[in-house]
């Protein structure tokens, strides 16, 4: 299995930027597709961005052009660069790892992102 620890969340003003990191340990990082999800108060968890082990990315329409997901297999880390942040981006952001063969999902503890003036 894999353990995931997110970091980088915090309070930022609208239009600002944050970079989230998700450090993986306990398994072979390259055998997992990775993703970022978020959940705002009173709402369902939604996909933000995914990146396969081959580097193929996918983004929610709401973050397209503003967020960038990337991964560094040497550091066993996936990142989410968030630019032009909006108040509606406020949520708990969680890192996800999905084993490409087993299709098992692992989640980090989440990190709070608050966008407010």
mmCIF file of N, CA and C in Angstrom:
data_model
loop_
_atom_site.group_PDB
_atom_site.id
_atom_site.type_symbol
_atom_site.label_atom_id
_atom_site.label_comp_id
_atom_site.label_asym_id
_atom_site.label_seq_id
_atom_site.Cartn_x
_atom_site.Cartn_y
_atom_site.Cartn_z
ATOM 1 N N UNK A 1 0.833 -1.172 0.000
ATOM 2 C CA UNK A 1 0.000 0.000 0.000
ATOM 3 C C UNK A 1 0.882 1.241 0.000
ATOM 4 N N UNK A 2 0.214 2.381 -0.063
ATOM 5 C CA UNK A 2 0.923 3.649 -0.104
ATOM 6 C C UNK A 2 0.310 4.593 0.925
ATOM 7 N N UNK A 3 1.155 5.348 1.585
ATOM 8 C CA UNK A 3 0.716 6.379 2.507
ATOM 9 C C UNK A 3 0.935 7.742 1.869
ATOM 10 N N UNK A 4 -0.025 8.637 2.051
ATOM 11 C CA UNK A 4 -0.002 9.935 1.407
ATOM 12 C C UNK A 4 -0.118 11.034 2.449
ATOM 13 N N UNK A 5 0.719 12.043 2.333
ATOM 14 C CA UNK A 5 0.704 13.176 3.244
ATOM 15 C C UNK A 5 0.717 14.452 2.436
ATOM 16 N N UNK A 6 -0.354 15.235 2.560
ATOM 17 C CA UNK A 6 -0.456 16.503 1.853
ATOM 18 C C UNK A 6 0.128 17.641 2.683
ATOM 19 N N UNK A 7 0.564 18.662 1.988
ATOM 20 C CA UNK A 7 1.035 19.876 2.639
ATOM 21 C C UNK A 7 0.894 21.036 1.670
ATOM 22 N N UNK A 8 0.999 22.242 2.187
ATOM 23 C CA UNK A 8 1.001 23.427 1.355
ATOM 24 C C UNK A 8 -0.269 24.245 1.380
ATOM 25 N N UNK A 9 -1.298 23.756 2.049
ATOM 26 C CA UNK A 9 -2.524 24.513 2.142
ATOM 27 C C UNK A 9 -2.371 25.727 3.037
ATOM 28 N N UNK A 10 -3.381 26.576 3.005
ATOM 29 C CA UNK A 10 -3.351 27.766 3.825
ATOM 30 C C UNK A 10 -4.367 28.781 3.372
ATOM 31 N N UNK A 11 -4.209 29.989 3.870
ATOM 32 C CA UNK A 11 -5.087 31.109 3.547
ATOM 33 C C UNK A 11 -4.423 31.987 2.503
ATOM 34 N N UNK A 12 -5.167 32.298 1.464
ATOM 35 C CA UNK A 12 -4.645 33.132 0.389
ATOM 36 C C UNK A 12 -5.756 34.044 -0.115
ATOM 37 N N UNK A 13 -5.377 35.213 -0.580
ATOM 38 C CA UNK A 13 -6.352 36.150 -1.129
ATOM 39 C C UNK A 13 -6.752 35.757 -2.541
ATOM 40 N N UNK A 14 -7.944 36.164 -2.970
ATOM 41 C CA UNK A 14 -8.326 35.906 -4.360
ATOM 42 C C UNK A 14 -7.278 36.424 -5.333
ATOM 43 N N UNK A 15 -7.000 35.612 -6.338
ATOM 44 C CA UNK A 15 -5.969 35.943 -7.297
ATOM 45 C C UNK A 15 -4.592 35.438 -6.929
ATOM 46 N N UNK A 16 -4.444 34.946 -5.724
ATOM 47 C CA UNK A 16 -3.168 34.451 -5.264
ATOM 48 C C UNK A 16 -2.887 33.035 -5.716
ATOM 49 N N UNK A 17 -1.762 32.513 -5.252
ATOM 50 C CA UNK A 17 -1.306 31.191 -5.657
ATOM 51 C C UNK A 17 -0.885 30.358 -4.454
ATOM 52 N N UNK A 18 -1.026 29.067 -4.603
ATOM 53 C CA UNK A 18 -0.526 28.090 -3.650
ATOM 54 C C UNK A 18 -0.039 26.876 -4.415
ATOM 55 N N UNK A 19 0.907 26.178 -3.826
ATOM 56 C CA UNK A 19 1.326 24.903 -4.380
ATOM 57 C C UNK A 19 1.178 23.826 -3.320
ATOM 58 N N UNK A 20 0.339 22.857 -3.615
ATOM 59 C CA UNK A 20 0.146 21.728 -2.732
ATOM 60 C C UNK A 20 1.105 20.605 -3.097
ATOM 61 N N UNK A 21 1.552 19.899 -2.092
ATOM 62 C CA UNK A 21 2.417 18.751 -2.291
ATOM 63 C C UNK A 21 1.796 17.532 -1.637
ATOM 64 N N UNK A 22 2.029 16.393 -2.234
ATOM 65 C CA UNK A 22 1.575 15.124 -1.684
ATOM 66 C C UNK A 22 2.735 14.154 -1.753
ATOM 67 N N UNK A 23 3.254 13.805 -0.598
ATOM 68 C CA UNK A 23 4.382 12.890 -0.512
ATOM 69 C C UNK A 23 3.880 11.477 -0.274
ATOM 70 N N UNK A 24 4.345 10.559 -1.089
ATOM 71 C CA UNK A 24 3.928 9.165 -1.007
ATOM 72 C C UNK A 24 5.058 8.312 -0.460
ATOM 73 N N UNK A 25 4.680 7.309 0.300
ATOM 74 C CA UNK A 25 5.645 6.363 0.832
ATOM 75 C C UNK A 25 4.975 5.008 1.007
ATOM 76 N N UNK A 26 5.791 3.981 1.160
ATOM 77 C CA UNK A 26 5.276 2.664 1.478
ATOM 78 C C UNK A 26 5.095 1.717 0.301
ATOM 79 N N UNK A 27 5.197 2.225 -0.913
ATOM 80 C CA UNK A 27 5.031 1.391 -2.087
ATOM 81 C C UNK A 27 5.768 2.024 -3.253
ATOM 82 N N UNK A 28 5.615 1.415 -4.416
ATOM 83 C CA UNK A 28 6.266 1.916 -5.618
ATOM 84 C C UNK A 28 5.393 3.007 -6.230
ATOM 85 N N UNK A 29 5.876 4.235 -6.163
ATOM 86 C CA UNK A 29 5.095 5.381 -6.580
ATOM 87 C C UNK A 29 4.676 5.299 -8.038
ATOM 88 N N UNK A 30 5.529 4.777 -8.881
ATOM 89 C CA UNK A 30 5.265 4.755 -10.310
ATOM 90 C C UNK A 30 4.151 3.802 -10.713
ATOM 91 N N UNK A 31 3.661 2.986 -9.804
ATOM 92 C CA UNK A 31 2.593 2.038 -10.102
ATOM 93 C C UNK A 31 1.221 2.654 -9.820
ATOM 94 N N UNK A 32 1.185 3.922 -9.499
ATOM 95 C CA UNK A 32 -0.059 4.589 -9.156
ATOM 96 C C UNK A 32 -0.347 5.761 -10.076
ATOM 97 N N UNK A 33 -1.589 5.854 -10.494
ATOM 98 C CA UNK A 33 -2.096 7.101 -11.022
ATOM 99 C C UNK A 33 -2.448 7.990 -9.833
ATOM 100 N N UNK A 34 -2.233 9.280 -9.974
ATOM 101 C CA UNK A 34 -2.396 10.202 -8.863
ATOM 102 C C UNK A 34 -3.441 11.259 -9.190
ATOM 103 N N UNK A 35 -4.017 11.805 -8.146
ATOM 104 C CA UNK A 35 -5.008 12.845 -8.357
ATOM 105 C C UNK A 35 -5.179 13.731 -7.149
ATOM 106 N N UNK A 36 -5.773 14.880 -7.395
ATOM 107 C CA UNK A 36 -6.189 15.799 -6.356
ATOM 108 C C UNK A 36 -7.703 15.946 -6.411
ATOM 109 N N UNK A 37 -8.317 15.865 -5.259
ATOM 110 C CA UNK A 37 -9.744 16.057 -5.108
ATOM 111 C C UNK A 37 -9.980 17.110 -4.047
ATOM 112 N N UNK A 38 -11.167 17.676 -4.043
ATOM 113 C CA UNK A 38 -11.485 18.668 -3.033
ATOM 114 C C UNK A 38 -12.932 18.536 -2.599
ATOM 115 N N UNK A 39 -13.182 18.958 -1.382
ATOM 116 C CA UNK A 39 -14.523 18.933 -0.837
ATOM 117 C C UNK A 39 -14.764 20.207 -0.050
ATOM 118 N N UNK A 40 -15.725 20.977 -0.509
ATOM 119 C CA UNK A 40 -16.133 22.192 0.179
ATOM 120 C C UNK A 40 -17.228 21.854 1.183
ATOM 121 N N UNK A 41 -17.404 22.692 2.200
ATOM 122 C CA UNK A 41 -18.451 22.430 3.193
ATOM 123 C C UNK A 41 -19.817 22.261 2.546
ATOM 124 N N UNK A 42 -20.500 21.185 2.911
ATOM 125 C CA UNK A 42 -21.832 20.929 2.400
ATOM 126 C C UNK A 42 -21.898 20.414 0.982
ATOM 127 N N UNK A 43 -20.758 20.128 0.382
ATOM 128 C CA UNK A 43 -20.739 19.663 -0.992
ATOM 129 C C UNK A 43 -20.030 18.326 -1.097
ATOM 130 N N UNK A 44 -20.250 17.665 -2.221
ATOM 131 C CA UNK A 44 -19.609 16.390 -2.487
ATOM 132 C C UNK A 44 -18.141 16.590 -2.856
ATOM 133 N N UNK A 45 -17.377 15.550 -2.625
ATOM 134 C CA UNK A 45 -16.006 15.576 -3.086
ATOM 135 C C UNK A 45 -15.983 15.574 -4.615
ATOM 136 N N UNK A 46 -15.142 16.402 -5.181
ATOM 137 C CA UNK A 46 -15.057 16.494 -6.621
ATOM 138 C C UNK A 46 -13.614 16.374 -7.092
ATOM 139 N N UNK A 47 -13.481 15.873 -8.288
ATOM 140 C CA UNK A 47 -12.166 15.762 -8.898
ATOM 141 C C UNK A 47 -11.642 17.130 -9.279
ATOM 142 N N UNK A 48 -10.384 17.374 -8.995
ATOM 143 C CA UNK A 48 -9.707 18.590 -9.406
ATOM 144 C C UNK A 48 -8.794 18.312 -10.593
ATOM 145 N N UNK A 49 -7.918 17.345 -10.438
ATOM 146 C CA UNK A 49 -6.969 17.013 -11.489
ATOM 147 C C UNK A 49 -6.417 15.630 -11.248
ATOM 148 N N UNK A 50 -6.051 14.961 -12.326
ATOM 149 C CA UNK A 50 -5.401 13.660 -12.236
ATOM 150 C C UNK A 50 -4.185 13.637 -13.142
ATOM 151 N N UNK A 51 -3.276 12.759 -12.813
ATOM 152 C CA UNK A 51 -2.106 12.538 -13.650
ATOM 153 C C UNK A 51 -1.747 11.060 -13.585
ATOM 154 N N UNK A 52 -1.617 10.443 -14.742
ATOM 155 C CA UNK A 52 -1.260 9.043 -14.800
ATOM 156 C C UNK A 52 0.232 8.866 -14.605
ATOM 157 N N UNK A 53 0.637 7.623 -14.469
ATOM 158 C CA UNK A 53 2.067 7.375 -14.323
ATOM 159 C C UNK A 53 2.830 7.739 -15.585
ATOM 160 N N UNK A 54 2.127 7.809 -16.714
ATOM 161 C CA UNK A 54 2.737 8.211 -17.970
ATOM 162 C C UNK A 54 2.751 9.725 -18.159
ATOM 163 N N UNK A 55 2.121 10.455 -17.246
ATOM 164 C CA UNK A 55 2.130 11.899 -17.321
ATOM 165 C C UNK A 55 0.928 12.524 -17.983
ATOM 166 N N UNK A 56 -0.070 11.735 -18.346
ATOM 167 C CA UNK A 56 -1.285 12.278 -18.932
ATOM 168 C C UNK A 56 -2.111 12.967 -17.858
ATOM 169 N N UNK A 57 -2.525 14.192 -18.126
ATOM 170 C CA UNK A 57 -3.250 14.979 -17.135
ATOM 171 C C UNK A 57 -4.692 15.202 -17.547
ATOM 172 N N UNK A 58 -5.520 15.433 -16.553
ATOM 173 C CA UNK A 58 -6.919 15.741 -16.749
ATOM 174 C C UNK A 58 -7.334 16.727 -15.674
ATOM 175 N N UNK A 59 -8.174 17.703 -16.048
ATOM 176 C CA UNK A 59 -8.573 18.750 -15.126
ATOM 177 C C UNK A 59 -10.070 18.956 -15.149
ATOM 178 N N UNK A 60 -10.591 19.326 -14.000
ATOM 179 C CA UNK A 60 -11.964 19.786 -13.957
ATOM 180 C C UNK A 60 -12.081 21.094 -14.724
ATOM 181 N N UNK A 61 -13.237 21.295 -15.355
ATOM 182 C CA UNK A 61 -13.433 22.517 -16.122
ATOM 183 C C UNK A 61 -13.238 23.768 -15.270
ATOM 184 N N UNK A 62 -13.596 23.680 -14.008
ATOM 185 C CA UNK A 62 -13.544 24.837 -13.138
ATOM 186 C C UNK A 62 -12.128 25.302 -12.827
ATOM 187 N N UNK A 63 -11.145 24.438 -13.020
ATOM 188 C CA UNK A 63 -9.761 24.801 -12.715
ATOM 189 C C UNK A 63 -8.883 24.831 -13.952
ATOM 190 N N UNK A 64 -9.436 24.492 -15.094
ATOM 191 C CA UNK A 64 -8.665 24.451 -16.329
ATOM 192 C C UNK A 64 -8.025 25.810 -16.597
ATOM 193 N N UNK A 65 -6.742 25.783 -16.879
ATOM 194 C CA UNK A 65 -6.010 27.000 -17.162
ATOM 195 C C UNK A 65 -5.466 27.699 -15.946
ATOM 196 N N UNK A 66 -5.899 27.296 -14.756
ATOM 197 C CA UNK A 66 -5.432 27.913 -13.524
ATOM 198 C C UNK A 66 -4.576 26.975 -12.685
ATOM 199 N N UNK A 67 -4.916 25.692 -12.701
ATOM 200 C CA UNK A 67 -4.210 24.703 -11.896
ATOM 201 C C UNK A 67 -3.358 23.814 -12.787
ATOM 202 N N UNK A 68 -2.257 23.343 -12.240
ATOM 203 C CA UNK A 68 -1.384 22.414 -12.942
ATOM 204 C C UNK A 68 -0.975 21.293 -12.009
ATOM 205 N N UNK A 69 -1.230 20.067 -12.421
ATOM 206 C CA UNK A 69 -0.802 18.911 -11.658
ATOM 207 C C UNK A 69 0.483 18.368 -12.272
ATOM 208 N N UNK A 70 1.379 17.933 -11.427
ATOM 209 C CA UNK A 70 2.629 17.362 -11.891
ATOM 210 C C UNK A 70 3.090 16.321 -10.888
ATOM 211 N N UNK A 71 4.055 15.515 -11.296
ATOM 212 C CA UNK A 71 4.587 14.512 -10.395
ATOM 213 C C UNK A 71 6.081 14.381 -10.598
ATOM 214 N N UNK A 72 6.754 14.047 -9.524
ATOM 215 C CA UNK A 72 8.182 13.815 -9.529
ATOM 216 C C UNK A 72 8.388 12.425 -8.952
ATOM 217 N N UNK A 73 8.585 11.458 -9.822
ATOM 218 C CA UNK A 73 8.723 10.080 -9.361
ATOM 219 C C UNK A 73 9.980 9.874 -8.524
ATOM 220 N N UNK A 74 11.010 10.658 -8.799
ATOM 221 C CA UNK A 74 12.221 10.561 -8.006
ATOM 222 C C UNK A 74 12.014 10.971 -6.562
ATOM 223 N N UNK A 75 11.100 11.904 -6.328
ATOM 224 C CA UNK A 75 10.783 12.365 -4.982
ATOM 225 C C UNK A 75 9.513 11.738 -4.431
ATOM 226 N N UNK A 76 8.883 10.868 -5.207
ATOM 227 C CA UNK A 76 7.629 10.232 -4.798
ATOM 228 C C UNK A 76 6.589 11.274 -4.382
ATOM 229 N N UNK A 77 6.469 12.309 -5.183
ATOM 230 C CA UNK A 77 5.630 13.437 -4.821
ATOM 231 C C UNK A 77 4.812 13.902 -6.010
ATOM 232 N N UNK A 78 3.569 14.261 -5.739
ATOM 233 C CA UNK A 78 2.708 14.877 -6.727
ATOM 234 C C UNK A 78 2.369 16.282 -6.243
ATOM 235 N N UNK A 79 2.268 17.221 -7.176
ATOM 236 C CA UNK A 79 2.048 18.611 -6.853
ATOM 237 C C UNK A 79 0.780 19.127 -7.516
ATOM 238 N N UNK A 80 0.235 20.152 -6.925
ATOM 239 C CA UNK A 80 -0.847 20.895 -7.542
ATOM 240 C C UNK A 80 -0.529 22.378 -7.415
ATOM 241 N N UNK A 81 -0.142 22.977 -8.520
ATOM 242 C CA UNK A 81 0.103 24.408 -8.563
ATOM 243 C C UNK A 81 -1.211 25.108 -8.845
ATOM 244 N N UNK A 82 -1.619 25.977 -7.951
ATOM 245 C CA UNK A 82 -2.898 26.656 -8.055
ATOM 246 C C UNK A 82 -2.655 28.152 -8.206
ATOM 247 N N UNK A 83 -3.054 28.689 -9.330
ATOM 248 C CA UNK A 83 -2.926 30.109 -9.617
ATOM 249 C C UNK A 83 -4.301 30.732 -9.790
ATOM 250 N N UNK A 84 -4.337 32.047 -9.706
ATOM 251 C CA UNK A 84 -5.582 32.790 -9.885
ATOM 252 C C UNK A 84 -6.704 32.216 -9.037
ATOM 253 N N UNK A 85 -6.413 32.001 -7.787
ATOM 254 C CA UNK A 85 -7.370 31.355 -6.899
ATOM 255 C C UNK A 85 -8.609 32.212 -6.689
ATOM 256 N N UNK A 86 -9.728 31.535 -6.581
ATOM 257 C CA UNK A 86 -11.020 32.161 -6.375
ATOM 258 C C UNK A 86 -11.620 31.685 -5.063
ATOM 259 N N UNK A 87 -12.524 32.472 -4.477
ATOM 260 C CA UNK A 87 -13.167 32.024 -3.243
ATOM 261 C C UNK A 87 -13.834 30.657 -3.379
ATOM 262 N N UNK A 88 -14.369 30.346 -4.542
ATOM 263 C CA UNK A 88 -15.011 29.059 -4.741
ATOM 264 C C UNK A 88 -14.036 27.892 -4.782
ATOM 265 N N UNK A 89 -12.739 28.175 -4.776
ATOM 266 C CA UNK A 89 -11.740 27.121 -4.657
ATOM 267 C C UNK A 89 -11.541 26.669 -3.216
ATOM 268 N N UNK A 90 -12.141 27.370 -2.278
ATOM 269 C CA UNK A 90 -12.003 27.024 -0.872
ATOM 270 C C UNK A 90 -12.538 25.620 -0.616
ATOM 271 N N UNK A 91 -11.704 24.769 -0.049
ATOM 272 C CA UNK A 91 -12.075 23.381 0.194
ATOM 273 C C UNK A 91 -10.934 22.676 0.900
ATOM 274 N N UNK A 92 -11.222 21.472 1.358
ATOM 275 C CA UNK A 92 -10.176 20.563 1.796
ATOM 276 C C UNK A 92 -9.705 19.791 0.578
ATOM 277 N N UNK A 93 -8.437 19.871 0.295
ATOM 278 C CA UNK A 93 -7.855 19.208 -0.858
ATOM 279 C C UNK A 93 -7.169 17.929 -0.408
ATOM 280 N N UNK A 94 -7.517 16.834 -1.066
ATOM 281 C CA UNK A 94 -6.990 15.528 -0.702
ATOM 282 C C UNK A 94 -6.263 14.898 -1.875
ATOM 283 N N UNK A 95 -5.202 14.229 -1.558
ATOM 284 C CA UNK A 95 -4.407 13.510 -2.539
ATOM 285 C C UNK A 95 -4.904 12.081 -2.650
ATOM 286 N N UNK A 96 -4.958 11.583 -3.868
ATOM 287 C CA UNK A 96 -5.426 10.229 -4.138
ATOM 288 C C UNK A 96 -4.406 9.461 -4.953
ATOM 289 N N UNK A 97 -4.233 8.205 -4.594
ATOM 290 C CA UNK A 97 -3.403 7.290 -5.366
ATOM 291 C C UNK A 97 -4.231 6.073 -5.731
ATOM 292 N N UNK A 98 -4.221 5.715 -7.001
ATOM 293 C CA UNK A 98 -4.952 4.537 -7.458
ATOM 294 C C UNK A 98 -3.990 3.581 -8.141
ATOM 295 N N UNK A 99 -3.941 2.383 -7.597
ATOM 296 C CA UNK A 99 -3.065 1.373 -8.164
ATOM 297 C C UNK A 99 -3.559 1.004 -9.553
ATOM 298 N N UNK A 100 -2.654 0.998 -10.515
ATOM 299 C CA UNK A 100 -3.059 0.820 -11.905
ATOM 300 C C UNK A 100 -3.571 -0.582 -12.192
ATOM 301 N N UNK A 101 -3.176 -1.580 -11.420
ATOM 302 C CA UNK A 101 -3.638 -2.942 -11.614
ATOM 303 C C UNK A 101 -4.743 -3.313 -10.635
ATOM 304 N N UNK A 102 -4.513 -3.069 -9.378
ATOM 305 C CA UNK A 102 -5.470 -3.461 -8.348
ATOM 306 C C UNK A 102 -6.699 -2.560 -8.298
ATOM 307 N N UNK A 103 -6.566 -1.345 -8.804
ATOM 308 C CA UNK A 103 -7.639 -0.355 -8.780
ATOM 309 C C UNK A 103 -8.073 -0.026 -7.354
ATOM 310 N N UNK A 104 -7.139 -0.098 -6.443
ATOM 311 C CA UNK A 104 -7.399 0.271 -5.061
ATOM 312 C C UNK A 104 -7.009 1.723 -4.843
ATOM 313 N N UNK A 105 -7.798 2.414 -4.032
ATOM 314 C CA UNK A 105 -7.600 3.837 -3.795
ATOM 315 C C UNK A 105 -7.049 4.094 -2.402
ATOM 316 N N UNK A 106 -6.145 5.050 -2.317
ATOM 317 C CA UNK A 106 -5.572 5.493 -1.064
ATOM 318 C C UNK A 106 -5.679 7.001 -1.000
ATOM 319 N N UNK A 107 -5.930 7.506 0.206
ATOM 320 C CA UNK A 107 -6.185 8.924 0.396
ATOM 321 C C UNK A 107 -5.299 9.503 1.478
ATOM 322 N N UNK A 108 -4.893 10.734 1.259
ATOM 323 C CA UNK A 108 -4.218 11.478 2.293
ATOM 324 C C UNK A 108 -5.206 12.085 3.264
ATOM 325 N N UNK A 109 -4.690 12.759 4.263
ATOM 326 C CA UNK A 109 -5.541 13.320 5.315
ATOM 327 C C UNK A 109 -6.230 14.613 4.894
ATOM 328 N N UNK A 110 -5.749 15.236 3.853
ATOM 329 C CA UNK A 110 -6.325 16.466 3.366
ATOM 330 C C UNK A 110 -5.623 17.691 3.916
ATOM 331 N N UNK A 111 -5.638 18.755 3.131
ATOM 332 C CA UNK A 111 -5.084 20.030 3.561
ATOM 333 C C UNK A 111 -6.057 21.142 3.181
ATOM 334 N N UNK A 112 -6.269 22.056 4.107
ATOM 335 C CA UNK A 112 -7.263 23.110 3.923
ATOM 336 C C UNK A 112 -6.708 24.231 3.063
ATOM 337 N N UNK A 113 -7.486 24.610 2.063
ATOM 338 C CA UNK A 113 -7.200 25.785 1.248
ATOM 339 C C UNK A 113 -8.358 26.758 1.408
ATOM 340 N N UNK A 114 -8.047 27.952 1.862
ATOM 341 C CA UNK A 114 -9.056 28.981 2.050
ATOM 342 C C UNK A 114 -8.678 30.202 1.229
ATOM 343 N N UNK A 115 -9.582 30.613 0.360
ATOM 344 C CA UNK A 115 -9.367 31.777 -0.493
ATOM 345 C C UNK A 115 -10.349 32.847 -0.052
ATOM 346 N N UNK A 116 -9.834 33.895 0.548
ATOM 347 C CA UNK A 116 -10.696 34.920 1.121
ATOM 348 C C UNK A 116 -9.932 36.226 1.258
ATOM 349 N N UNK A 117 -10.657 37.324 1.118
ATOM 350 C CA UNK A 117 -10.064 38.631 1.307
ATOM 351 C C UNK A 117 -9.945 38.965 2.784
#
